[in-house]
Every structure is written in structure tokens, then in C-alpha cells.
PDB file of C-alpha atoms and ligand atoms in Angstrom:
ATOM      1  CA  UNK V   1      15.181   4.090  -1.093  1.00 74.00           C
ATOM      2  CA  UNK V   2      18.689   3.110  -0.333  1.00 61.00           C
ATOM      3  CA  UNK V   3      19.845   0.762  -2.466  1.00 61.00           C
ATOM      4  CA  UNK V   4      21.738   0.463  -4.444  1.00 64.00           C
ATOM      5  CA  UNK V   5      23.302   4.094  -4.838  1.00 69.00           C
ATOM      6  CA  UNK V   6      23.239   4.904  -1.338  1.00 73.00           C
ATOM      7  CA  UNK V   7      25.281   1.816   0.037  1.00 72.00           C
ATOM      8  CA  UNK V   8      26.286   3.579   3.292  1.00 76.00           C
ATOM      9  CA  UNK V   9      23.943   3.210   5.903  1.00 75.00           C
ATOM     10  CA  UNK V  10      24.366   6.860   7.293  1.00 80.00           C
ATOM     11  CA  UNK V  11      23.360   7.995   3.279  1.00 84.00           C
ATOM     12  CA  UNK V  12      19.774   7.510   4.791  1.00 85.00           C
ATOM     13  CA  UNK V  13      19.678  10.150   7.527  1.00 88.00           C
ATOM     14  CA  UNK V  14      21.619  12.494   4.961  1.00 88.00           C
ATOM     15  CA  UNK V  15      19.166  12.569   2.604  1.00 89.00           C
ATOM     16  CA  UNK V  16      15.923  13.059   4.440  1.00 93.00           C
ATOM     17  CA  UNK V  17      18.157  16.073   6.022  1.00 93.00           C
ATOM     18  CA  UNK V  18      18.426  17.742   2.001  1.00 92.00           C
ATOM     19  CA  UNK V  19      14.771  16.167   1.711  1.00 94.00           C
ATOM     20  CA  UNK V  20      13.741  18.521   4.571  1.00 97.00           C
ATOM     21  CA  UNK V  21      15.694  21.534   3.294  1.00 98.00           C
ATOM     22  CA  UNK V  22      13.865  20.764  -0.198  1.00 98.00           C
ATOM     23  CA  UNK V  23      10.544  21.190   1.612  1.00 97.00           C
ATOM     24  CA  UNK V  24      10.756  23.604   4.181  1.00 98.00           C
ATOM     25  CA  UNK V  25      10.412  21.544   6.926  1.00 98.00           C
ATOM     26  CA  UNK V  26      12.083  20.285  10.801  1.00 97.00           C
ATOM     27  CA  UNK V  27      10.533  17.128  10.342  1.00 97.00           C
ATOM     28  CA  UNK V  28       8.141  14.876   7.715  1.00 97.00           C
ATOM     29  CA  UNK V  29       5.309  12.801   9.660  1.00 97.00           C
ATOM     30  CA  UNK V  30       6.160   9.649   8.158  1.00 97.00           C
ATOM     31  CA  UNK V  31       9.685   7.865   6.756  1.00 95.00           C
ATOM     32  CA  UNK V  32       9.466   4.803   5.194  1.00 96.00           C
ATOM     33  CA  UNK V  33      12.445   2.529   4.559  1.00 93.00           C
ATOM     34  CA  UNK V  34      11.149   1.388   0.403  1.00 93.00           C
ATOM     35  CA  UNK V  35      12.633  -1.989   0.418  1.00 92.00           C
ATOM     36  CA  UNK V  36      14.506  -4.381   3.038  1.00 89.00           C
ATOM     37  CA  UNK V  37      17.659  -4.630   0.711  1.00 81.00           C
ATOM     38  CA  UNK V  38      18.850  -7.934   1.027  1.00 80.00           C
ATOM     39  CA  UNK V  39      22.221  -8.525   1.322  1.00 80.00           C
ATOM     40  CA  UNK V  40      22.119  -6.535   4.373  1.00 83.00           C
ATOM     41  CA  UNK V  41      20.611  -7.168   7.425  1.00 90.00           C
ATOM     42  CA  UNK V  42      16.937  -5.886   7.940  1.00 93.00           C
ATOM     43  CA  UNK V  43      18.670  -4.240  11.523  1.00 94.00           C
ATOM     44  CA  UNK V  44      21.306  -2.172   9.827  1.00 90.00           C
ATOM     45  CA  UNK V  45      18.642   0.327   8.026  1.00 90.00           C
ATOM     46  CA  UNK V  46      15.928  -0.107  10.974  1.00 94.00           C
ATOM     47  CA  UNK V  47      18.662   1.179  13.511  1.00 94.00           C
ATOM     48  CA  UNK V  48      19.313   4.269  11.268  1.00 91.00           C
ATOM     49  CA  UNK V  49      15.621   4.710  10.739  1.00 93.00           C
ATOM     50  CA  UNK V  50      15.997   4.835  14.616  1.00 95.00           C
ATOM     51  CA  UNK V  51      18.126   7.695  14.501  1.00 94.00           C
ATOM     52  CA  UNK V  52      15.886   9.448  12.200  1.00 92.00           C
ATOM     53  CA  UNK V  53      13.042   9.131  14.676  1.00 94.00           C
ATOM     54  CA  UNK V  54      15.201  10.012  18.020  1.00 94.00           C
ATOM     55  CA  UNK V  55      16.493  13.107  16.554  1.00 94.00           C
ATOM     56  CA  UNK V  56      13.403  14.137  15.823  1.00 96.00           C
ATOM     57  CA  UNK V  57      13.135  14.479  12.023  1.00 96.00           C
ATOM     58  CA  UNK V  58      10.063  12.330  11.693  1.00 97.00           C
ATOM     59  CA  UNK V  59       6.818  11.902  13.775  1.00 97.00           C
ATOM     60  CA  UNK V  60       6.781   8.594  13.005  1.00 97.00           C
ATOM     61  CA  UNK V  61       8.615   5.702  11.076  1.00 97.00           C
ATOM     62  CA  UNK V  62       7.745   2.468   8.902  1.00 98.00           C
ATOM     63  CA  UNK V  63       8.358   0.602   6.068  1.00 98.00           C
ATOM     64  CA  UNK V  64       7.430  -1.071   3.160  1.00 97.00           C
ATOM     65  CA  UNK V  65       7.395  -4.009   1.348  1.00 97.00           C
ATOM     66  CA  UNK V  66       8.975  -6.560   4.583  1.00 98.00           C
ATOM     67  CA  UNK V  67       7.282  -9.566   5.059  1.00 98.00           C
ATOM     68  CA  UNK V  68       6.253 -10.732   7.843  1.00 98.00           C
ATOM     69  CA  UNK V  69       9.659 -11.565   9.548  1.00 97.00           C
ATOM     70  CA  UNK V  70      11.255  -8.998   8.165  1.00 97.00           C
ATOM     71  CA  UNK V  71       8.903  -6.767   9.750  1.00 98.00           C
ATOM     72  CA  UNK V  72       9.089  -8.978  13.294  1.00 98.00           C
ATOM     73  CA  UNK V  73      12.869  -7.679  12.840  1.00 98.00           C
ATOM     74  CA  UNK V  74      11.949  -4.508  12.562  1.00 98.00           C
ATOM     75  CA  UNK V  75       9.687  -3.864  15.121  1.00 98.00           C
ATOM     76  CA  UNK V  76      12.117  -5.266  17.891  1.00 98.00           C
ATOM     77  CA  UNK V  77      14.752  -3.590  16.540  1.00 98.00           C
ATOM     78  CA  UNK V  78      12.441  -0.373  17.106  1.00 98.00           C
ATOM     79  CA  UNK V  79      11.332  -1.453  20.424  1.00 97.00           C
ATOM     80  CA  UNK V  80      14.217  -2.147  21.596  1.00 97.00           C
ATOM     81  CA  UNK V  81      14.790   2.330  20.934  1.00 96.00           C
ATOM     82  CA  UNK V  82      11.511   2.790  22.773  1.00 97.00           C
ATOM     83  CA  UNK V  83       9.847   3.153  19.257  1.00 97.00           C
ATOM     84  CA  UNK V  84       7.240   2.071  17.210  1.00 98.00           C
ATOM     85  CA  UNK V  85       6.708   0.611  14.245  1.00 98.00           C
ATOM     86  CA  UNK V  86       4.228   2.708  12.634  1.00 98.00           C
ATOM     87  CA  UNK V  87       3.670   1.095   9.059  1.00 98.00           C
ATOM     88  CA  UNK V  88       4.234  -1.482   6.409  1.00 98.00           C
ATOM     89  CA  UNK V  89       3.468   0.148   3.203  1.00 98.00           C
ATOM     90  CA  UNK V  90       2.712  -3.493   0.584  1.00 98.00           C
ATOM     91  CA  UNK V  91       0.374  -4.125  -2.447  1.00 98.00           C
ATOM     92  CA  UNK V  92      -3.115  -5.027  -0.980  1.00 98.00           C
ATOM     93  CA  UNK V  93      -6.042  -4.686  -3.367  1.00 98.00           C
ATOM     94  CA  UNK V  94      -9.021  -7.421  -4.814  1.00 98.00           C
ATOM     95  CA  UNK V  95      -6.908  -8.453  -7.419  1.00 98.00           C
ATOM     96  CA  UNK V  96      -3.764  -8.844  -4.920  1.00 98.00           C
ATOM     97  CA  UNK V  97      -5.306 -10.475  -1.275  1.00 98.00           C
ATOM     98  CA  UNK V  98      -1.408 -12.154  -0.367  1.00 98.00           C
ATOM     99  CA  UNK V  99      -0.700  -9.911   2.747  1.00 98.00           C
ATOM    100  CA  UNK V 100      -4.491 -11.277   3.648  1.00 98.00           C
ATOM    101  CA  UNK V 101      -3.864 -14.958   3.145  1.00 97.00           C
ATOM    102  CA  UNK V 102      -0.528 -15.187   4.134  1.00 98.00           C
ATOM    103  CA  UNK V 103      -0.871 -13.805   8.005  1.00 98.00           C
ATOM    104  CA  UNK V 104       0.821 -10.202   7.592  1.00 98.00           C
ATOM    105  CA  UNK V 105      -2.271  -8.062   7.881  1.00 98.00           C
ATOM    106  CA  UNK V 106      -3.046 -10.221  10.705  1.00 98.00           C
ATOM    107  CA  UNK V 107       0.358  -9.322  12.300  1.00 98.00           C
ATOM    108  CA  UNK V 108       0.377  -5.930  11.641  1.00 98.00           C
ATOM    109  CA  UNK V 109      -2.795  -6.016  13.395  1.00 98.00           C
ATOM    110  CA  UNK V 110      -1.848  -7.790  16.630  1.00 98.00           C
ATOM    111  CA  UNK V 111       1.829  -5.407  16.940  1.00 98.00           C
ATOM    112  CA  UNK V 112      -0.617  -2.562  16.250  1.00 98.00           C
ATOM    113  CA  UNK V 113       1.168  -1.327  12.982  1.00 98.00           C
ATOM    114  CA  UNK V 114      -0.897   0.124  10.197  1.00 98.00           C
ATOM    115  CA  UNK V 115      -0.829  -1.585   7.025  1.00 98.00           C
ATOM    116  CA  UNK V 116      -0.759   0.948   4.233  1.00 99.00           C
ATOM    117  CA  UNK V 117      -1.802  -0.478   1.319  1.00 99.00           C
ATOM    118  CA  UNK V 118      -0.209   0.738  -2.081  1.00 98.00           C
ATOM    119  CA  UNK V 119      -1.712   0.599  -5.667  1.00 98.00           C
ATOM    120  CA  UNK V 120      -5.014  -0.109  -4.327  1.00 98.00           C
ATOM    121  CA  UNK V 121      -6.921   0.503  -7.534  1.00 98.00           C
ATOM    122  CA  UNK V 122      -5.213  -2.306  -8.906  1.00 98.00           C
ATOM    123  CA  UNK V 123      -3.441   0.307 -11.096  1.00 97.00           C
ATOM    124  CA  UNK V 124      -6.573   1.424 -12.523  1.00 97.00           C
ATOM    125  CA  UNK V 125      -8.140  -2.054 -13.135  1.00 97.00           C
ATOM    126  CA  UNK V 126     -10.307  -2.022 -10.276  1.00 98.00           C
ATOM    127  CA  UNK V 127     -12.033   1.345 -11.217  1.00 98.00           C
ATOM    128  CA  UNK V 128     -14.089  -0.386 -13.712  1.00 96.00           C
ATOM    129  CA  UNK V 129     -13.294   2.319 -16.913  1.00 96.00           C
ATOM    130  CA  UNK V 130     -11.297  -0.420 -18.499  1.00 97.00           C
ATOM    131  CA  UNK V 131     -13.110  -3.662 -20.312  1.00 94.00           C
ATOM    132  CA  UNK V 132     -11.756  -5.854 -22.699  1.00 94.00           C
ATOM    133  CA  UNK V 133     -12.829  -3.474 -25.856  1.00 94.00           C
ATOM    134  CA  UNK V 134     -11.023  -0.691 -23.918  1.00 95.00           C
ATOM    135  CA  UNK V 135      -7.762  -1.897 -22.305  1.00 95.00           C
ATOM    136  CA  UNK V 136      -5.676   1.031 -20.462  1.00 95.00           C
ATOM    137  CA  UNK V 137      -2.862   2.965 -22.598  1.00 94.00           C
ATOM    138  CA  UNK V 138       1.048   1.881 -22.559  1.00 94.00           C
ATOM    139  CA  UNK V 139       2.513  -0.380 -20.759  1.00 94.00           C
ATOM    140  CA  UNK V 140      -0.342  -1.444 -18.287  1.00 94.00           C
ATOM    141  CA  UNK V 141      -2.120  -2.772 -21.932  1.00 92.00           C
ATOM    142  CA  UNK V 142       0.464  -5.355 -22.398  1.00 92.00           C
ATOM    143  CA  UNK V 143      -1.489  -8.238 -21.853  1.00 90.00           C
ATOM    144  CA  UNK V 144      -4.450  -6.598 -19.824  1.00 95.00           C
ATOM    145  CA  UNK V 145      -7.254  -8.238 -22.363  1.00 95.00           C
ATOM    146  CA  UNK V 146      -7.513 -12.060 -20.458  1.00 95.00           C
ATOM    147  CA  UNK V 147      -6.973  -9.859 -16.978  1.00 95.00           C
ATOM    148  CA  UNK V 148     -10.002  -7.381 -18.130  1.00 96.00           C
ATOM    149  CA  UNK V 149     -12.029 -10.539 -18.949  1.00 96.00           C
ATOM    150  CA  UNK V 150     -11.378 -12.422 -15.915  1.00 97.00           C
ATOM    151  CA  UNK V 151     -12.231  -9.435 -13.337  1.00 97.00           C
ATOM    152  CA  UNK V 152     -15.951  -8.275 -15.610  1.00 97.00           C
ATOM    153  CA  UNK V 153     -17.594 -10.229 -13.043  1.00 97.00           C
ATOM    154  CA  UNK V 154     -15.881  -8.679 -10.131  1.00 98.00           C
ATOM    155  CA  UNK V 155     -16.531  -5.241 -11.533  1.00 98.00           C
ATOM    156  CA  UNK V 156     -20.387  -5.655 -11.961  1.00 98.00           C
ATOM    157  CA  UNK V 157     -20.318  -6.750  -8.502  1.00 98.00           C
ATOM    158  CA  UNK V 158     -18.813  -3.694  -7.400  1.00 98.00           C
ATOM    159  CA  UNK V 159     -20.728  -1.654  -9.677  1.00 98.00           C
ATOM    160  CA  UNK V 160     -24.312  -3.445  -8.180  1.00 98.00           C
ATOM    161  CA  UNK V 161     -22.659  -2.609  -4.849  1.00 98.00           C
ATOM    162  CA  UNK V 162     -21.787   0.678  -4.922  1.00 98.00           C
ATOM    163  CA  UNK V 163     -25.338   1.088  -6.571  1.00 98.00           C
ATOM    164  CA  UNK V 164     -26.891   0.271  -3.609  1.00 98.00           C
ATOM    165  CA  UNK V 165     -24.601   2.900  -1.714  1.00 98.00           C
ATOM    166  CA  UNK V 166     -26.080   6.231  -3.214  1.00 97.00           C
ATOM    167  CA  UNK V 167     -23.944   5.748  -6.538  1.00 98.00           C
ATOM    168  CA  UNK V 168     -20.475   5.001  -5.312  1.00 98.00           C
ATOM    169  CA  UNK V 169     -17.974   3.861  -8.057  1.00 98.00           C
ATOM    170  CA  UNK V 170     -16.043   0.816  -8.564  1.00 98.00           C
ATOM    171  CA  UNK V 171     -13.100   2.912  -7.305  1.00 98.00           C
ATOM    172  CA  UNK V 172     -14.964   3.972  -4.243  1.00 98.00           C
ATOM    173  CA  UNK V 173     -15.953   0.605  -3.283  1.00 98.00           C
ATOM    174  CA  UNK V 174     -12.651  -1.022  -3.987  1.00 98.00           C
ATOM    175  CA  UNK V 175     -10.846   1.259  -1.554  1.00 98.00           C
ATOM    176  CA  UNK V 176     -13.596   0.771   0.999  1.00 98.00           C
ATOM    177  CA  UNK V 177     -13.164  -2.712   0.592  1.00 98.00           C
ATOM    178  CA  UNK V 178      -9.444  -2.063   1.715  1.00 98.00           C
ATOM    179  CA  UNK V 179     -10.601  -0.250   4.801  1.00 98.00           C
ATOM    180  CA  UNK V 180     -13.214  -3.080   6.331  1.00 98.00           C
ATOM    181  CA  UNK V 181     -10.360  -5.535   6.049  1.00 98.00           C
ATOM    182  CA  UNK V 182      -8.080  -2.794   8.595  1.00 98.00           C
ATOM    183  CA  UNK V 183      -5.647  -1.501   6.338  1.00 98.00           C
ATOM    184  CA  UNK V 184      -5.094   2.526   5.105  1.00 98.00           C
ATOM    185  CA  UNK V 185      -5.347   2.344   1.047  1.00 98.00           C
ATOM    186  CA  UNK V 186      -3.394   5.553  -0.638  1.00 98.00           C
ATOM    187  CA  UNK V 187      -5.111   5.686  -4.204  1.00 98.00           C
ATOM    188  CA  UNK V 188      -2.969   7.176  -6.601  1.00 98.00           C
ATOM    189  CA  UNK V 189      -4.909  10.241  -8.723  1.00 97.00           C
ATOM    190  CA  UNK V 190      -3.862  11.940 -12.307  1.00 97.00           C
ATOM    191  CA  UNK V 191      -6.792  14.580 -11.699  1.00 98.00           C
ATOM    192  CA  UNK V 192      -8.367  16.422  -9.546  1.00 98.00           C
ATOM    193  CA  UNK V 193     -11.470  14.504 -10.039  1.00 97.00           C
ATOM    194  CA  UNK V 194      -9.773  11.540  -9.769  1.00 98.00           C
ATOM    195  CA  UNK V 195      -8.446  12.530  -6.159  1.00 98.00           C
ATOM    196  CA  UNK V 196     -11.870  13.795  -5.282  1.00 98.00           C
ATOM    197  CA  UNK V 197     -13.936  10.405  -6.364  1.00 97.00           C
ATOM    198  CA  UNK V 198     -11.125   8.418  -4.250  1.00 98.00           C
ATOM    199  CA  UNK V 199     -11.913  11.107  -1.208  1.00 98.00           C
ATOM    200  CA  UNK V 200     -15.520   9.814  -0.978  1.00 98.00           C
ATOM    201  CA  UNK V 201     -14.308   6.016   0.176  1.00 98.00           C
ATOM    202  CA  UNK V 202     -14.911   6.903   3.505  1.00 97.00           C
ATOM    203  CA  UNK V 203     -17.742   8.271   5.088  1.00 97.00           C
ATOM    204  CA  UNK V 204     -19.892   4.969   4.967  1.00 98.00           C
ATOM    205  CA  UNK V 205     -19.147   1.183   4.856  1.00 98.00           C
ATOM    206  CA  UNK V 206     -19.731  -1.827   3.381  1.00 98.00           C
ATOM    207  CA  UNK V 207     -21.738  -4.424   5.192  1.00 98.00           C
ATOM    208  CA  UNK V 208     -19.791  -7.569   6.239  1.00 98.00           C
ATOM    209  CA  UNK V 209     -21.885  -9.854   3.610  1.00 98.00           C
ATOM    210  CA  UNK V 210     -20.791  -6.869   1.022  1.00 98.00           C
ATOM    211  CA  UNK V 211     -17.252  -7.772   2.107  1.00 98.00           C
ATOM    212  CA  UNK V 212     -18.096 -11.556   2.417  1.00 98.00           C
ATOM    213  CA  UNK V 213     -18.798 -11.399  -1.814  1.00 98.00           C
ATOM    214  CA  UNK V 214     -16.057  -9.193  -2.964  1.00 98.00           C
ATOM    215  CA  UNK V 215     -14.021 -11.404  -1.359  1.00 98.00           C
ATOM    216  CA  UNK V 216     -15.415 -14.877  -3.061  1.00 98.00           C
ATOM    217  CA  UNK V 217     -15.825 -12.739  -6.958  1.00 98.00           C
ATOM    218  CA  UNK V 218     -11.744 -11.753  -6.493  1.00 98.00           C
ATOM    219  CA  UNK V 219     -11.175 -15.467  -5.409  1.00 97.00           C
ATOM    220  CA  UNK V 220     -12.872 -16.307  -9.065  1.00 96.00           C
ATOM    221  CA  UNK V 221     -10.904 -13.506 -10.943  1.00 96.00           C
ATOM    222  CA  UNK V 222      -7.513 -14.162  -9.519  1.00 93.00           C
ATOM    223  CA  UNK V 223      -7.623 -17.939 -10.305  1.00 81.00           C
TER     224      UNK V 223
HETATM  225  N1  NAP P 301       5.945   1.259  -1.562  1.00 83.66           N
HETATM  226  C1  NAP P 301       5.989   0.825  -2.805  1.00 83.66           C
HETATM  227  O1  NAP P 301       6.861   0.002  -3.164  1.00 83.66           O
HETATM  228  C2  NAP P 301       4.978   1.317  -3.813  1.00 83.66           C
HETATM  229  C3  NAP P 301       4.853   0.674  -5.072  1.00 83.66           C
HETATM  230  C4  NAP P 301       3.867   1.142  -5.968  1.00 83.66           C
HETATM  231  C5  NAP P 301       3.055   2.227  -5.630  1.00 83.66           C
HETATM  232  N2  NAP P 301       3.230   2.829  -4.411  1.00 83.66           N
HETATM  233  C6  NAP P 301       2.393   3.992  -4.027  1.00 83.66           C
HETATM  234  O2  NAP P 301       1.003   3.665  -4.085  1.00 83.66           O
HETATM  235  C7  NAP P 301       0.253   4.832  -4.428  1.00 83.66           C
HETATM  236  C8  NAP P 301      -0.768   4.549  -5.517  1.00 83.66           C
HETATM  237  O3  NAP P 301      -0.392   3.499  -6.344  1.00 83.66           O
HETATM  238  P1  NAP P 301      -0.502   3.500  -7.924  1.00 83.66           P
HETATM  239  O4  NAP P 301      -0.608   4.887  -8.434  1.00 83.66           O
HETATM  240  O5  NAP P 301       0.565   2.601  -8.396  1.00 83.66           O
HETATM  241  O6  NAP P 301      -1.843   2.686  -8.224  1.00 83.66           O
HETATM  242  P2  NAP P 301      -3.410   2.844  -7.947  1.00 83.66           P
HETATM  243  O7  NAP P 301      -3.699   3.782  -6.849  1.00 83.66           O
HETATM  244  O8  NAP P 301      -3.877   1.448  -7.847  1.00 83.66           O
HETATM  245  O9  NAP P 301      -3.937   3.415  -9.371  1.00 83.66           O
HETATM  246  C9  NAP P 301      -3.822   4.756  -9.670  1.00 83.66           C
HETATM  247  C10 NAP P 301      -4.280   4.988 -11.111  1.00 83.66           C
HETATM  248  O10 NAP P 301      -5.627   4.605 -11.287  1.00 83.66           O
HETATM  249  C11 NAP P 301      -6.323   5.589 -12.068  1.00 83.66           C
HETATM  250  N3  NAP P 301      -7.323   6.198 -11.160  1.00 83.66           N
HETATM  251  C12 NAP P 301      -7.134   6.647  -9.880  1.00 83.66           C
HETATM  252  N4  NAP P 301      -8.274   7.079  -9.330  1.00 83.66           N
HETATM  253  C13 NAP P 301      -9.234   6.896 -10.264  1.00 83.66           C
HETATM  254  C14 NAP P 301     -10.625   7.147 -10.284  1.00 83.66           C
HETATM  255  N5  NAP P 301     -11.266   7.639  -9.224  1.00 83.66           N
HETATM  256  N6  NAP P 301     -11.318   6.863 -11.417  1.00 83.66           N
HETATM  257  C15 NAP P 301     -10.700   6.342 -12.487  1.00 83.66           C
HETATM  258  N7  NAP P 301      -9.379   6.076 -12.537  1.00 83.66           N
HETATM  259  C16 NAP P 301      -8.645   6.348 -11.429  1.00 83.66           C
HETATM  260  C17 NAP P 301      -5.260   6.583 -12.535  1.00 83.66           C
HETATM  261  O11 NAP P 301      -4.659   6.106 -13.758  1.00 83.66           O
HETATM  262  P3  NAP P 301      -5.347   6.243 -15.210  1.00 83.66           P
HETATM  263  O12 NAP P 301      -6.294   7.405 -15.172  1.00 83.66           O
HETATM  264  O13 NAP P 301      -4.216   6.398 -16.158  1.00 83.66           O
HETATM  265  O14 NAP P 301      -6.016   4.902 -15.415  1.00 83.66           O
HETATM  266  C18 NAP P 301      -4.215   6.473 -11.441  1.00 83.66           C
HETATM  267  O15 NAP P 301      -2.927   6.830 -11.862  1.00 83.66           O
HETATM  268  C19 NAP P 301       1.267   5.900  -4.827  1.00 83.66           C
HETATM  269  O16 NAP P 301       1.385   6.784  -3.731  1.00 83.66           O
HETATM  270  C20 NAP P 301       2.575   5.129  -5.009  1.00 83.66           C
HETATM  271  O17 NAP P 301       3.720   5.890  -4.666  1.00 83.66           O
HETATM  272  C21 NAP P 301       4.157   2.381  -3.494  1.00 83.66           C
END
């Protein structure tokens, strides 16, 4: 995350090298550039992301949240260095389909970068322990009661769905979901159990018609 106390471009290589010292390691597997940082040019962090990659300090490098040309930038800028792009790390869940609608995952797919899709649990909405009687704590309450109404329907879908997959959770089919349409959801987890329901997305799959009528229920919830 350069911006906005690390206005020098070189700031980036700098501090993955104290990141690395922090850890232990020669090199992370992934580094992401967080945003695009507008005013400056989508080249001038790509082309010390480059760096990064030639001198070996990361297996592989992406970023996250560039649209679509943003991320055309980026990926010629990397080509151009023999490298490539690896990921685009955006918000993809039911109750968020943009990067579906609006052609990115499509891209991503056709230049062979992974879309990584963050907050795919909606934040916790999409795990189906929140209703309208039980909104989640703090900040994510703030107006969550209308939200919580509009998705119930979505949420018994998921819950008849997962039903008819040995018992799998809301959660479980909502990152699923994520995976039929192509795209690598990392579910955040405050427990252990938590992190261990999210582990059993994979394993199985949901049938394209399963896909077919999550998709039309979030089209209903979102409008
Ligand atoms: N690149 C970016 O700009 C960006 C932006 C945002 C997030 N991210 C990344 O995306 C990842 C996850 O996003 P996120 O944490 O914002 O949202 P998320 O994965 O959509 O939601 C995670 C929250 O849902 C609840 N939860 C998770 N698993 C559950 C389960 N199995 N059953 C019930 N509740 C469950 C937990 O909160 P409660 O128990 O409190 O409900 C947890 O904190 C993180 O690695 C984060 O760094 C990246």
C-alpha cells in the first residue's frame, strides 16, 4: 500500500525488503500492489513491482482493486519484463457481481490472471447467522436491517442448497459459488472454526442450474 505515505516509488521495494526481514524469509509468493493510486500513472508502481519480481523477492506478482484498463496497463507493462500478471485481488461476492457484469472476470480470464476475490462472505452477510432480529455488532449494523431483509430469500436458497450437499452452510456455498464462476475467494475467519467451515468450500461443486439460481435470487436482493 503505497500511498499516500510512501510517495517515492522505490519506498515499495524497501519495504517488502524490512517485510521479509520481519518474516524470515528470501522471498513472499505473492505481492500485490493494494490500490492503482491515481495521480500517478498505473506504469510507475507496475515497473517497480517489476523489480520486485526480477530480483527475485516474490514468486509471483499482482494487484488489486484495477479495473479493467488499469489492469490491461499492467499486464503489458509486465509483459513487456517477460512477466506475468498473476492476480487482481477485487470485491466479488452474491451481494457484489460488478467484476461479473462489467467484463473484468472475463478479462482476467482470457490474459490468464487469477481473480482473487476479497470479502467474499459479504462481510459476514452471506453466512446466513445474521437476520433482521439479529443484525451483526458495530459498525457493519449501521443500517444492515433493509440489507438483512432484502437477502432472507437469497439465504434460504443457499441454505436449501447446501442442504442438498451433505449439510454445507450458507458460507460454504457462497464461496463455492465464487469458485464455479473462475475466481479464488480468500474468506476472512475470527476462529478456528470459522477457518475450518470456510476450508470445506472445495471438495465438491455446485451444479450449473445451482449456479444458474444463486445468480437470479442475488439479482432480486441487490435491486
Ligand atoms: N484488497 C483489498 O482492498 C481488500 C479489501 C477488503 C478485504 N480484503 C481481504 O479479503 C479477505 C477477507 O475479507 P473480509 O474479512 O473483509 O470479509 P469476508 O471474508 O467476507 O467476511 C469475514 C467475516 O465473516 C465472518 N465469518 C467468516 N467465516 C465465517 C463462517 N464460516 N461462519 C460464520 N461467520 C463467518 C467473520 O466475522 P463475524 O464472525 O464477526 O461475523 C469474518 O470476520 C481478507 O484477507 C482481507 O484482507 C482485501
Amino acid at each position: 500500500m503505497p500511498f499516500p505515505w510512501r510517495l517515492n516509488h522505490k519506498a515499495m521495494i524497501n519495504a517488502l525488503h524490512r517485510s521479509l526481514e520481519r518474516l524470515g524469509l528470501e522471498r513472499v509468493d505473492l505481492y500485490q500492489i493494494h490500490w492503482p493510486f491515481p495521480p500517478y500513472p498505473v506504469e510507475t508502481w507496475v515497473e517497480e513491482i517489476a523489480k520486485v519480481a526480477k530480483a527475485g523477492l516474490s514468486r509471483a506478482v499482482g494487484v488489486s482493486n484495477y479495473d479493467k484498463n488499469q489492469m490491461q496497463r499492467a499486464y503489458t507493462v509486465l509483459i513487456g519484463a517477460d512477466l506475468p500478471l498473476a492476480s487482481n485481488q477485487v470485491e466479488f461476492h452474491l451481494l457484489n457481481r460488478t467484476v461479473e457484469k462489467n467484463g473484468l472476470l472475463d478479462r482476467c480470464k482470457e490474459l490468464g490472471v487469477r481473480l482473487i476475490a476479497y470479502s467474499p462472505l459479504a462481510k459476514g452477510f452471506l453466512t446466513g447467522k445474521y437476520n433482521p432480529e439479529n443484525p451483526p455488532p458495530g459498525v457493519r449494523g449501521n443500517g444492515a436491517v433493509p440489507k438483512l431483509k432484502r437477502i432472507k430469500p437469497l439465504i434460504e436458497l443457499m441454505t436449501e442448497i447446501g442442504n442438498g450437499h451433505d449439510g454445507k452452510t450458507p458460507a460454504q456455498v457462497s464461496l463455492n459459488w465464487i469458485i464455479c464462476k473462475g475466481a479464488l475467494p480468500i474468506p476472512g475467519a475470527k476462529t478456528a472454526k470459522q477457518a475450518s467451515q470456510n476450508a470445506g468450500a472445495i471438495g465438491w461443486r455446485l451444479t450449473p442450474e445451482e449456479v444458474s439460481s444463486l445468480d437470479e435470487a442475488s439479482d432480486k436482493a441487490v435491486k
